[in-house]
Every structure is written in C-alpha cells, then in structure tokens.
C-alpha cells in the first residue's frame, strides 16, 4: 500500500484508491435516500399499503391481495426501477467520460435507440418471443457502427459523438417507419414499450437487470482510474501508461451492456443517464461512478413513484415523466452556461469520470 493522503492499494495492474470521508458520506446519504424512496414506492399508489400491512406482507402474513400486491406487483416494479436507474446512471457517466462531452449519454448517442429499434423489429416479426435477442442485435449493430466509424486515427471522443448522433437519428426514423406498417393494436403495444414503462414487471426482469449490474458494475469500478486518465485526452493518457484503446473498448462494451439491460427492463427511459452524472459531480467528485449509479436509481424510482400518485386510471409512463423533468433540467443547465452563470451547472465543468 502506498503512503499518500488517501491510501492506495495496488495488486498488479489493479489500483484502488481509498475514498475520502466526504465521498463515503455522500454515498451513504444516497443509499439512505434510496431506502426511503423504496419504502414510499411500496406503500404509495392508488391502492396504498399502510406500514402495518406492509410489515405483515413482508412476512406473508397479510391478506392474499396485500401479499400479491407487494410480492408480485410493487416489489418487482420498485427493484426494476432501482436496477434500471443504476444501470442508466453508470452508463451515462461512462459515456460522458468516453466522449468527453457533458451531453454524452446512451439515449443521445444512439445506444438506447438502437436497442429499441432491434426490440421493435423483433416484436414485429416474432411477437411471441422475448425481446432480448432483438435488443441485443440492435445494440450489437450500434457497437459495430461505432468501431467502424473510428478510423485508423482512433479519434474516439469526436467520432463517438458524431456517429452516435447519426445512429440515433436513423434508429428513431426506423422505429417510426415500423409504426406506420403495423396494425393499431400492435402499434399501441410498441408505443407503450417505447415510452419507457415499469408496469407489469416480473421477477424475471429483476433477475435480468441484477445479472447485468453484477457483471458490469465491478468491471467499470476497476476501470474508473483509466477513465479518469482518459478525461485528460488520449495522448496524455497514453503517455501516463494507460492502454487507451483497450480501456475505451472495454468501457464502451460494459456501458452499452448496462444501457441494453435498462432498455430491456424499463424501455428507453430518457434523460436519467444524462442528468445523473451531472448531479453526481456536485461537491466532492470521488466515487463519481458509484454516486452516479445511486443517483440514477433514485431518479428513476422517484419518478416512478410520482407516476403512481398521479390522478386518473391511466398511468403515465415513467419515461414521459423523466423526459419532462430531464428536459427542463437540461434547459436550465444550458441557459446558465449561455448566460455565463455556471454556478448551477458545475456538472458541466466537472471531471468526466
């Protein structure tokens, strides 16, 4: 272990730096807020669960309906919101680091749109089968286009943004074209998925997003130091001993896997991946990846809980609400930047890691 202000542990090529007490405190605060939001999401809704009923249902001692409401409806939905939000927040932080662009996120750079287009085409041709193969193929095509567009000079940051915007536009146009071909009932089914929704989630969806997180989260945390070096530029990162191409390729693959898992679990939810990394960079910027994941989970779970409280029998898809909130937040950030008042937009100036 090296003797520095913050302890550093090094095992071969792996280097881990102990976070400061402030960073740990911020992460613990996010965990506490997540726990509170989870309890609220289980109790609130059109058919609420009182704290006593919730406690009984946790031990399967409530009525059959209350047990079903908790274990087959509320809890899978809440856990999917947590998992998909974590995946989006973490994926957004990695994409912003790779692109060196504060607007870089999987929903803007075409990954979400590619997965959605693949899922919609799969739903068109094989509606009886799960969406996973179609979304996986769509994501694979996006990644192939990314790497094909890098060129010999490997201008990763610039080409990632340009290719992503083009792919996003093409995928959205493809989805809109497919919607004009199908019958009204099938179009409504596709639109429900494309709006981003956590309705009718099952324990199978929870298992899917949990598996994705268990695979990608540890890998990206181990890559976090390399991502910090990449934010300095490819040439400087290479000079400091960072294997640039390997680091960028691995980070892109794992970030795309996280975006794919979120799209399969909740649909193409907008703006969570964009906003969460900005909020994570306020104040102490250590543990930025982990904090971005926790904030993403808090944003999506909070937005889904709000949809449960809205009046009326028709539930607003969570993706619509996140788009409204995220779009307003993005407009605020950009307006502050344009007017030369960046104090409320520190995230745009922060370290992209």
mmCIF file of C-alpha atoms in Angstrom:
data_model
loop_
_atom_site.group_PDB
_atom_site.id
_atom_site.type_symbol
_atom_site.label_atom_id
_atom_site.label_comp_id
_atom_site.label_asym_id
_atom_site.label_seq_id
_atom_site.Cartn_x
_atom_site.Cartn_y
_atom_site.Cartn_z
ATOM 1 C CA UNK A 1 0.000 0.000 0.000
ATOM 2 C CA UNK A 2 1.388 3.394 -0.976
ATOM 3 C CA UNK A 3 1.587 6.172 1.633
ATOM 4 C CA UNK A 4 -0.400 9.133 0.338
ATOM 5 C CA UNK A 5 -3.043 11.448 1.688
ATOM 6 C CA UNK A 6 -5.611 8.865 0.646
ATOM 7 C CA UNK A 7 -4.440 5.222 0.908
ATOM 8 C CA UNK A 8 -3.850 3.446 -2.383
ATOM 9 C CA UNK A 9 -3.919 -0.334 -2.725
ATOM 10 C CA UNK A 10 -2.219 -1.873 -5.724
ATOM 11 C CA UNK A 11 -2.370 -5.501 -6.857
ATOM 12 C CA UNK A 12 -0.541 -5.883 -10.148
ATOM 13 C CA UNK A 13 -2.357 -3.801 -12.799
ATOM 14 C CA UNK A 14 -5.270 -3.017 -10.450
ATOM 15 C CA UNK A 15 -5.045 0.199 -8.423
ATOM 16 C CA UNK A 16 -7.656 1.179 -5.857
ATOM 17 C CA UNK A 17 -7.675 4.497 -4.015
ATOM 18 C CA UNK A 18 -9.458 4.803 -0.695
ATOM 19 C CA UNK A 19 -12.168 7.477 -0.885
ATOM 20 C CA UNK A 20 -12.331 10.417 1.495
ATOM 21 C CA UNK A 21 -14.799 10.564 4.362
ATOM 22 C CA UNK A 22 -16.809 13.188 2.456
ATOM 23 C CA UNK A 23 -17.205 10.910 -0.560
ATOM 24 C CA UNK A 24 -18.221 7.999 1.653
ATOM 25 C CA UNK A 25 -20.719 10.213 3.480
ATOM 26 C CA UNK A 26 -22.297 11.358 0.219
ATOM 27 C CA UNK A 27 -22.625 7.757 -0.960
ATOM 28 C CA UNK A 28 -24.201 6.724 2.359
ATOM 29 C CA UNK A 29 -26.662 9.611 2.102
ATOM 30 C CA UNK A 30 -27.679 8.421 -1.365
ATOM 31 C CA UNK A 31 -28.191 4.888 -0.009
ATOM 32 C CA UNK A 32 -30.381 6.201 2.840
ATOM 33 C CA UNK A 33 -32.470 8.251 0.400
ATOM 34 C CA UNK A 34 -32.826 5.183 -1.808
ATOM 35 C CA UNK A 35 -34.090 3.147 1.130
ATOM 36 C CA UNK A 36 -36.653 5.816 1.984
ATOM 37 C CA UNK A 37 -37.766 6.065 -1.654
ATOM 38 C CA UNK A 38 -38.099 2.275 -1.830
ATOM 39 C CA UNK A 39 -40.375 2.192 1.220
ATOM 40 C CA UNK A 40 -42.507 5.010 -0.203
ATOM 41 C CA UNK A 41 -42.828 3.248 -3.556
ATOM 42 C CA UNK A 42 -44.060 0.097 -1.792
ATOM 43 C CA UNK A 43 -46.646 1.943 0.316
ATOM 44 C CA UNK A 44 -47.941 4.631 -2.049
ATOM 45 C CA UNK A 45 -50.195 4.299 -5.057
ATOM 46 C CA UNK A 46 -53.868 4.163 -5.957
ATOM 47 C CA UNK A 47 -54.192 1.230 -3.548
ATOM 48 C CA UNK A 48 -51.835 2.093 -0.737
ATOM 49 C CA UNK A 49 -50.267 -0.220 1.809
ATOM 50 C CA UNK A 50 -50.187 1.044 5.384
ATOM 51 C CA UNK A 51 -46.906 0.498 7.259
ATOM 52 C CA UNK A 52 -48.502 -2.259 9.361
ATOM 53 C CA UNK A 53 -49.881 -4.010 6.270
ATOM 54 C CA UNK A 54 -46.512 -3.664 4.536
ATOM 55 C CA UNK A 55 -44.733 -5.242 7.504
ATOM 56 C CA UNK A 56 -47.216 -8.129 7.542
ATOM 57 C CA UNK A 57 -46.937 -8.616 3.782
ATOM 58 C CA UNK A 58 -43.138 -8.781 4.008
ATOM 59 C CA UNK A 59 -43.580 -11.925 6.108
ATOM 60 C CA UNK A 60 -46.554 -13.167 4.037
ATOM 61 C CA UNK A 61 -48.915 -12.668 6.986
ATOM 62 C CA UNK A 62 -51.254 -10.146 5.340
ATOM 63 C CA UNK A 63 -54.298 -10.876 3.212
ATOM 64 C CA UNK A 64 -53.858 -12.696 -0.082
ATOM 65 C CA UNK A 65 -54.425 -9.488 -2.012
ATOM 66 C CA UNK A 66 -51.893 -7.499 0.020
ATOM 67 C CA UNK A 67 -49.334 -10.296 -0.317
ATOM 68 C CA UNK A 68 -49.876 -10.330 -4.080
ATOM 69 C CA UNK A 69 -49.744 -6.534 -4.286
ATOM 70 C CA UNK A 70 -46.356 -6.441 -2.560
ATOM 71 C CA UNK A 71 -44.597 -9.536 -3.890
ATOM 72 C CA UNK A 72 -45.963 -9.730 -7.424
ATOM 73 C CA UNK A 73 -46.589 -6.061 -8.286
ATOM 74 C CA UNK A 74 -44.938 -3.407 -6.112
ATOM 75 C CA UNK A 75 -41.634 -5.041 -5.168
ATOM 76 C CA UNK A 76 -40.608 -6.289 -8.659
ATOM 77 C CA UNK A 77 -41.516 -2.884 -10.096
ATOM 78 C CA UNK A 78 -39.511 -0.996 -7.457
ATOM 79 C CA UNK A 79 -36.477 -3.272 -7.796
ATOM 80 C CA UNK A 80 -36.580 -2.906 -11.588
ATOM 81 C CA UNK A 81 -36.636 0.878 -11.146
ATOM 82 C CA UNK A 82 -33.624 0.668 -8.827
ATOM 83 C CA UNK A 83 -31.684 -1.623 -11.151
ATOM 84 C CA UNK A 84 -32.505 0.188 -14.389
ATOM 85 C CA UNK A 85 -31.766 3.565 -12.774
ATOM 86 C CA UNK A 86 -28.382 2.350 -11.531
ATOM 87 C CA UNK A 87 -27.574 0.976 -14.976
ATOM 88 C CA UNK A 88 -28.545 4.227 -16.702
ATOM 89 C CA UNK A 89 -26.655 6.438 -14.249
ATOM 90 C CA UNK A 90 -23.497 4.373 -14.524
ATOM 91 C CA UNK A 91 -23.758 4.061 -18.304
ATOM 92 C CA UNK A 92 -24.257 7.813 -18.663
ATOM 93 C CA UNK A 93 -21.182 8.577 -16.559
ATOM 94 C CA UNK A 94 -19.039 6.274 -18.687
ATOM 95 C CA UNK A 95 -20.347 7.672 -21.985
ATOM 96 C CA UNK A 96 -19.701 11.237 -20.837
ATOM 97 C CA UNK A 97 -16.164 10.252 -19.875
ATOM 98 C CA UNK A 98 -15.520 8.455 -23.169
ATOM 99 C CA UNK A 99 -16.980 11.214 -25.330
ATOM 100 C CA UNK A 100 -15.512 13.997 -23.150
ATOM 101 C CA UNK A 101 -18.850 15.671 -23.707
ATOM 102 C CA UNK A 102 -21.343 16.658 -20.972
ATOM 103 C CA UNK A 103 -24.197 15.722 -23.309
ATOM 104 C CA UNK A 104 -22.849 12.246 -23.985
ATOM 105 C CA UNK A 105 -25.288 9.576 -22.819
ATOM 106 C CA UNK A 106 -26.640 6.317 -24.272
ATOM 107 C CA UNK A 107 -30.017 7.872 -25.077
ATOM 108 C CA UNK A 108 -28.422 10.708 -27.078
ATOM 109 C CA UNK A 109 -25.599 8.687 -28.675
ATOM 110 C CA UNK A 110 -27.896 6.062 -30.150
ATOM 111 C CA UNK A 111 -27.375 3.029 -27.906
ATOM 112 C CA UNK A 112 -30.859 3.147 -26.394
ATOM 113 C CA UNK A 113 -32.406 3.892 -29.782
ATOM 114 C CA UNK A 114 -30.510 1.014 -31.403
ATOM 115 C CA UNK A 115 -31.638 -1.441 -28.732
ATOM 116 C CA UNK A 116 -35.205 -0.146 -29.024
ATOM 117 C CA UNK A 117 -35.181 -0.454 -32.819
ATOM 118 C CA UNK A 118 -33.939 -4.033 -32.557
ATOM 119 C CA UNK A 119 -36.629 -4.838 -29.996
ATOM 120 C CA UNK A 120 -39.377 -3.273 -32.124
ATOM 121 C CA UNK A 121 -38.294 -5.190 -35.236
ATOM 122 C CA UNK A 122 -38.190 -8.381 -33.178
ATOM 123 C CA UNK A 123 -41.668 -7.619 -31.849
ATOM 124 C CA UNK A 124 -42.845 -7.082 -35.431
ATOM 125 C CA UNK A 125 -41.556 -10.410 -36.753
ATOM 126 C CA UNK A 126 -41.616 -12.641 -33.662
ATOM 127 C CA UNK A 127 -44.121 -11.120 -31.228
ATOM 128 C CA UNK A 128 -44.472 -14.320 -29.185
ATOM 129 C CA UNK A 129 -40.783 -14.442 -28.207
ATOM 130 C CA UNK A 130 -38.883 -12.349 -25.606
ATOM 131 C CA UNK A 131 -37.363 -9.051 -26.728
ATOM 132 C CA UNK A 132 -33.828 -9.875 -25.546
ATOM 133 C CA UNK A 133 -32.444 -11.229 -28.858
ATOM 134 C CA UNK A 134 -33.783 -8.273 -30.850
ATOM 135 C CA UNK A 135 -32.480 -5.648 -28.432
ATOM 136 C CA UNK A 136 -29.142 -7.461 -28.249
ATOM 137 C CA UNK A 137 -28.844 -7.474 -32.036
ATOM 138 C CA UNK A 138 -29.735 -3.785 -32.193
ATOM 139 C CA UNK A 139 -27.069 -2.919 -29.628
ATOM 140 C CA UNK A 140 -24.546 -5.079 -31.451
ATOM 141 C CA UNK A 141 -25.177 -3.243 -34.719
ATOM 142 C CA UNK A 142 -24.699 0.106 -32.952
ATOM 143 C CA UNK A 143 -21.368 -1.029 -31.495
ATOM 144 C CA UNK A 144 -20.178 -2.309 -34.878
ATOM 145 C CA UNK A 145 -21.019 1.053 -36.429
ATOM 146 C CA UNK A 146 -19.180 2.833 -33.612
ATOM 147 C CA UNK A 147 -15.988 0.860 -34.153
ATOM 148 C CA UNK A 148 -16.275 1.048 -37.951
ATOM 149 C CA UNK A 149 -16.502 4.828 -37.730
ATOM 150 C CA UNK A 150 -13.420 5.291 -35.554
ATOM 151 C CA UNK A 151 -10.987 5.181 -38.450
ATOM 152 C CA UNK A 152 -7.272 4.460 -38.330
ATOM 153 C CA UNK A 153 -6.526 7.512 -36.209
ATOM 154 C CA UNK A 154 -8.880 6.204 -33.470
ATOM 155 C CA UNK A 155 -10.363 9.654 -32.774
ATOM 156 C CA UNK A 156 -12.613 8.094 -30.179
ATOM 157 C CA UNK A 157 -14.195 11.083 -28.438
ATOM 158 C CA UNK A 158 -15.040 13.057 -31.580
ATOM 159 C CA UNK A 159 -16.199 10.100 -33.681
ATOM 160 C CA UNK A 160 -18.249 8.611 -30.852
ATOM 161 C CA UNK A 161 -20.397 11.743 -30.670
ATOM 162 C CA UNK A 162 -20.766 12.168 -34.436
ATOM 163 C CA UNK A 163 -21.553 8.503 -35.068
ATOM 164 C CA UNK A 164 -23.883 8.382 -32.076
ATOM 165 C CA UNK A 165 -25.993 11.305 -33.229
ATOM 166 C CA UNK A 166 -26.288 9.817 -36.719
ATOM 167 C CA UNK A 167 -27.174 6.355 -35.376
ATOM 168 C CA UNK A 168 -29.743 7.822 -33.009
ATOM 169 C CA UNK A 169 -31.480 9.698 -35.833
ATOM 170 C CA UNK A 170 -31.502 6.627 -38.091
ATOM 171 C CA UNK A 171 -32.819 4.306 -35.359
ATOM 172 C CA UNK A 172 -35.618 6.709 -34.425
ATOM 173 C CA UNK A 173 -36.610 7.028 -38.088
ATOM 174 C CA UNK A 174 -36.609 3.224 -38.424
ATOM 175 C CA UNK A 175 -38.897 2.835 -35.416
ATOM 176 C CA UNK A 176 -41.286 5.464 -36.764
ATOM 177 C CA UNK A 177 -41.354 3.692 -40.136
ATOM 178 C CA UNK A 178 -42.184 0.366 -38.475
ATOM 179 C CA UNK A 179 -45.031 2.004 -36.546
ATOM 180 C CA UNK A 180 -46.627 3.059 -39.835
ATOM 181 C CA UNK A 181 -46.656 -0.556 -41.058
ATOM 182 C CA UNK A 182 -48.331 -2.366 -38.167
ATOM 183 C CA UNK A 183 -51.923 -2.590 -37.032
ATOM 184 C CA UNK A 184 -53.261 -0.205 -34.404
ATOM 185 C CA UNK A 185 -53.181 -2.767 -31.570
ATOM 186 C CA UNK A 186 -49.577 -3.709 -32.287
ATOM 187 C CA UNK A 187 -48.611 -0.048 -32.652
ATOM 188 C CA UNK A 188 -50.101 0.682 -29.221
ATOM 189 C CA UNK A 189 -48.092 -2.183 -27.750
ATOM 190 C CA UNK A 190 -44.897 -0.843 -29.316
ATOM 191 C CA UNK A 191 -45.609 2.733 -28.215
ATOM 192 C CA UNK A 192 -46.173 1.550 -24.658
ATOM 193 C CA UNK A 193 -42.737 -0.048 -24.678
ATOM 194 C CA UNK A 194 -41.052 2.911 -26.408
ATOM 195 C CA UNK A 195 -42.480 5.371 -23.868
ATOM 196 C CA UNK A 196 -40.488 3.707 -21.109
ATOM 197 C CA UNK A 197 -42.636 1.906 -18.576
ATOM 198 C CA UNK A 198 -42.180 -0.191 -15.441
ATOM 199 C CA UNK A 199 -45.703 -1.583 -15.490
ATOM 200 C CA UNK A 200 -46.157 -5.351 -15.215
ATOM 201 C CA UNK A 201 -42.574 -6.039 -14.210
ATOM 202 C CA UNK A 202 -41.802 -9.570 -13.011
ATOM 203 C CA UNK A 203 -39.091 -11.281 -11.007
ATOM 204 C CA UNK A 204 -37.595 -12.367 -14.324
ATOM 205 C CA UNK A 205 -36.977 -8.706 -15.159
ATOM 206 C CA UNK A 206 -35.388 -8.210 -11.728
ATOM 207 C CA UNK A 207 -33.081 -11.169 -12.364
ATOM 208 C CA UNK A 208 -32.097 -9.769 -15.768
ATOM 209 C CA UNK A 209 -31.088 -6.292 -14.591
ATOM 210 C CA UNK A 210 -29.395 -7.710 -11.472
ATOM 211 C CA UNK A 211 -27.272 -10.018 -13.627
ATOM 212 C CA UNK A 212 -26.248 -7.123 -15.871
ATOM 213 C CA UNK A 213 -25.264 -4.990 -12.873
ATOM 214 C CA UNK A 214 -23.284 -7.794 -11.230
ATOM 215 C CA UNK A 215 -21.317 -8.218 -14.443
ATOM 216 C CA UNK A 216 -20.739 -4.596 -15.440
ATOM 217 C CA UNK A 217 -20.551 -2.629 -12.181
ATOM 218 C CA UNK A 218 -17.399 -4.273 -10.717
ATOM 219 C CA UNK A 219 -15.655 -4.130 -14.097
ATOM 220 C CA UNK A 220 -16.314 -0.412 -14.543
ATOM 221 C CA UNK A 221 -15.294 0.396 -10.972
ATOM 222 C CA UNK A 222 -11.959 -1.302 -11.672
ATOM 223 C CA UNK A 223 -11.691 0.766 -14.871
ATOM 224 C CA UNK A 224 -12.540 4.040 -13.101
ATOM 225 C CA UNK A 225 -8.913 5.184 -12.785
ATOM 226 C CA UNK A 226 -8.347 4.586 -16.500
ATOM 227 C CA UNK A 227 -11.483 6.583 -17.277
ATOM 228 C CA UNK A 228 -10.172 9.454 -15.167
ATOM 229 C CA UNK A 229 -6.963 9.463 -17.209
ATOM 230 C CA UNK A 230 -8.929 9.361 -20.465
ATOM 231 C CA UNK A 231 -10.685 12.584 -19.467
ATOM 232 C CA UNK A 232 -7.281 14.278 -19.831
ATOM 233 C CA UNK A 233 -7.081 13.325 -23.516
ATOM 234 C CA UNK A 234 -5.885 10.283 -25.432
ATOM 235 C CA UNK A 235 -2.293 11.455 -25.884
ATOM 236 C CA UNK A 236 -1.722 12.342 -22.237
ATOM 237 C CA UNK A 237 -3.454 9.191 -21.026
ATOM 238 C CA UNK A 238 -1.220 7.116 -23.314
ATOM 239 C CA UNK A 239 1.862 8.925 -22.008
ATOM 240 C CA UNK A 240 0.824 8.097 -18.435
ATOM 241 C CA UNK A 241 0.763 4.404 -19.243
ATOM 242 C CA UNK A 242 -2.948 3.943 -19.875
ATOM 243 C CA UNK A 243 -3.712 1.385 -22.635
ATOM 244 C CA UNK A 244 -6.096 3.766 -24.364
ATOM 245 C CA UNK A 245 -7.724 1.543 -26.982
ATOM 246 C CA UNK A 246 -8.222 -1.336 -24.579
ATOM 247 C CA UNK A 247 -9.674 0.947 -21.905
ATOM 248 C CA UNK A 248 -12.047 2.695 -24.307
ATOM 249 C CA UNK A 249 -13.209 -0.566 -25.866
ATOM 250 C CA UNK A 250 -13.902 -2.276 -22.536
ATOM 251 C CA UNK A 251 -15.652 0.766 -21.103
ATOM 252 C CA UNK A 252 -17.822 1.145 -24.215
ATOM 253 C CA UNK A 253 -18.823 -2.532 -24.150
ATOM 254 C CA UNK A 254 -19.765 -2.544 -20.470
ATOM 255 C CA UNK A 255 -21.579 0.811 -20.680
ATOM 256 C CA UNK A 256 -23.561 -0.443 -23.684
ATOM 257 C CA UNK A 257 -24.408 -3.635 -21.792
ATOM 258 C CA UNK A 258 -25.810 -1.529 -18.948
ATOM 259 C CA UNK A 259 -27.878 0.554 -21.372
ATOM 260 C CA UNK A 260 -29.171 -2.639 -23.010
ATOM 261 C CA UNK A 261 -30.217 -4.066 -19.645
ATOM 262 C CA UNK A 262 -32.041 -0.865 -18.748
ATOM 263 C CA UNK A 263 -33.867 -0.777 -22.099
ATOM 264 C CA UNK A 264 -34.984 -4.386 -21.681
ATOM 265 C CA UNK A 265 -36.127 -3.784 -18.112
ATOM 266 C CA UNK A 266 -37.815 -0.397 -18.417
ATOM 267 C CA UNK A 267 -37.828 0.589 -22.079
ATOM 268 C CA UNK A 268 -35.867 3.555 -23.481
ATOM 269 C CA UNK A 269 -36.207 5.839 -20.442
ATOM 270 C CA UNK A 270 -34.891 9.279 -21.364
ATOM 271 C CA UNK A 271 -32.563 11.710 -19.581
ATOM 272 C CA UNK A 272 -31.741 9.656 -16.456
ATOM 273 C CA UNK A 273 -28.385 8.686 -17.971
ATOM 274 C CA UNK A 274 -27.759 12.325 -18.892
ATOM 275 C CA UNK A 275 -28.732 14.017 -15.621
ATOM 276 C CA UNK A 276 -27.422 11.550 -13.014
ATOM 277 C CA UNK A 277 -23.683 12.046 -13.783
ATOM 278 C CA UNK A 278 -24.094 15.838 -13.579
ATOM 279 C CA UNK A 279 -25.670 15.600 -10.137
ATOM 280 C CA UNK A 280 -23.009 13.107 -9.034
ATOM 281 C CA UNK A 281 -20.240 15.619 -9.763
ATOM 282 C CA UNK A 282 -21.522 18.296 -7.392
ATOM 283 C CA UNK A 283 -19.194 18.799 -4.430
ATOM 284 C CA UNK A 284 -16.691 16.002 -3.787
ATOM 285 C CA UNK A 285 -16.059 14.126 -7.027
ATOM 286 C CA UNK A 286 -14.632 10.934 -5.610
ATOM 287 C CA UNK A 287 -16.670 7.789 -6.178
ATOM 288 C CA UNK A 288 -18.292 9.574 -9.136
ATOM 289 C CA UNK A 289 -19.251 6.341 -10.913
ATOM 290 C CA UNK A 290 -20.860 4.792 -7.853
ATOM 291 C CA UNK A 291 -22.620 8.027 -6.931
ATOM 292 C CA UNK A 292 -23.907 8.380 -10.482
ATOM 293 C CA UNK A 293 -25.370 4.868 -10.262
ATOM 294 C CA UNK A 294 -27.065 5.623 -6.928
ATOM 295 C CA UNK A 295 -28.455 8.950 -8.155
ATOM 296 C CA UNK A 296 -29.751 7.300 -11.327
ATOM 297 C CA UNK A 297 -31.575 4.723 -9.196
ATOM 298 C CA UNK A 298 -33.022 7.480 -7.007
ATOM 299 C CA UNK A 299 -34.186 9.495 -10.037
ATOM 300 C CA UNK A 300 -35.938 6.598 -11.750
ATOM 301 C CA UNK A 301 -37.501 5.184 -8.588
ATOM 302 C CA UNK A 302 -38.659 8.650 -7.531
ATOM 303 C CA UNK A 303 -40.141 9.361 -10.957
ATOM 304 C CA UNK A 304 -41.955 6.021 -10.995
ATOM 305 C CA UNK A 305 -43.356 6.668 -7.517
ATOM 306 C CA UNK A 306 -44.671 10.024 -8.738
ATOM 307 C CA UNK A 307 -46.487 8.306 -11.612
ATOM 308 C CA UNK A 308 -48.281 6.126 -9.057
ATOM 309 C CA UNK A 309 -49.595 9.232 -7.287
ATOM 310 C CA UNK A 310 -50.991 10.982 -10.356
ATOM 311 C CA UNK A 311 -54.812 11.095 -10.510
ATOM 312 C CA UNK A 312 -56.800 9.111 -13.028
ATOM 313 C CA UNK A 313 -56.904 5.482 -14.064
ATOM 314 C CA UNK A 314 -54.384 5.852 -16.886
ATOM 315 C CA UNK A 315 -50.823 5.613 -15.565
ATOM 316 C CA UNK A 316 -48.285 7.985 -17.086
ATOM 317 C CA UNK A 317 -45.272 6.031 -18.406
ATOM 318 C CA UNK A 318 -42.215 6.800 -16.318
ATOM 319 C CA UNK A 319 -40.220 7.621 -19.462
ATOM 320 C CA UNK A 320 -42.570 10.506 -20.239
ATOM 321 C CA UNK A 321 -42.090 11.970 -16.758
ATOM 322 C CA UNK A 322 -38.293 11.623 -16.824
ATOM 323 C CA UNK A 323 -38.235 13.289 -20.249
ATOM 324 C CA UNK A 324 -40.233 16.248 -18.913
ATOM 325 C CA UNK A 325 -38.078 16.640 -15.797
ATOM 326 C CA UNK A 326 -34.789 15.908 -17.558
ATOM 327 C CA UNK A 327 -35.558 18.220 -20.445
ATOM 328 C CA UNK A 328 -36.313 21.081 -18.065
ATOM 329 C CA UNK A 329 -33.118 20.404 -16.100
ATOM 330 C CA UNK A 330 -31.039 20.289 -19.268
ATOM 331 C CA UNK A 331 -32.554 23.563 -20.487
ATOM 332 C CA UNK A 332 -31.676 25.159 -17.139
ATOM 333 C CA UNK A 333 -28.079 23.973 -17.326
ATOM 334 C CA UNK A 334 -27.619 25.183 -20.877
ATOM 335 C CA UNK A 335 -29.239 28.549 -20.209
ATOM 336 C CA UNK A 336 -26.943 29.133 -17.222
ATOM 337 C CA UNK A 337 -23.941 28.296 -19.374
ATOM 338 C CA UNK A 338 -25.036 30.585 -22.185
ATOM 339 C CA UNK A 339 -25.648 33.483 -19.808
ATOM 340 C CA UNK A 340 -22.278 32.972 -18.161
ATOM 341 C CA UNK A 341 -23.663 31.831 -14.808
ATOM 342 C CA UNK A 342 -22.203 28.339 -14.396
ATOM 343 C CA UNK A 343 -22.647 28.096 -10.620
ATOM 344 C CA UNK A 344 -25.765 25.909 -11.033
ATOM 345 C CA UNK A 345 -24.134 23.815 -13.750
ATOM 346 C CA UNK A 346 -20.969 22.600 -12.033
ATOM 347 C CA UNK A 347 -21.566 19.189 -13.512
ATOM 348 C CA UNK A 348 -20.832 20.515 -16.975
ATOM 349 C CA UNK A 349 -17.429 21.733 -15.789
ATOM 350 C CA UNK A 350 -16.558 18.756 -13.624
ATOM 351 C CA UNK A 351 -14.218 15.873 -14.063
ATOM 352 C CA UNK A 352 -15.731 13.439 -16.510
ATOM 353 C CA UNK A 353 -15.077 10.180 -14.753
#
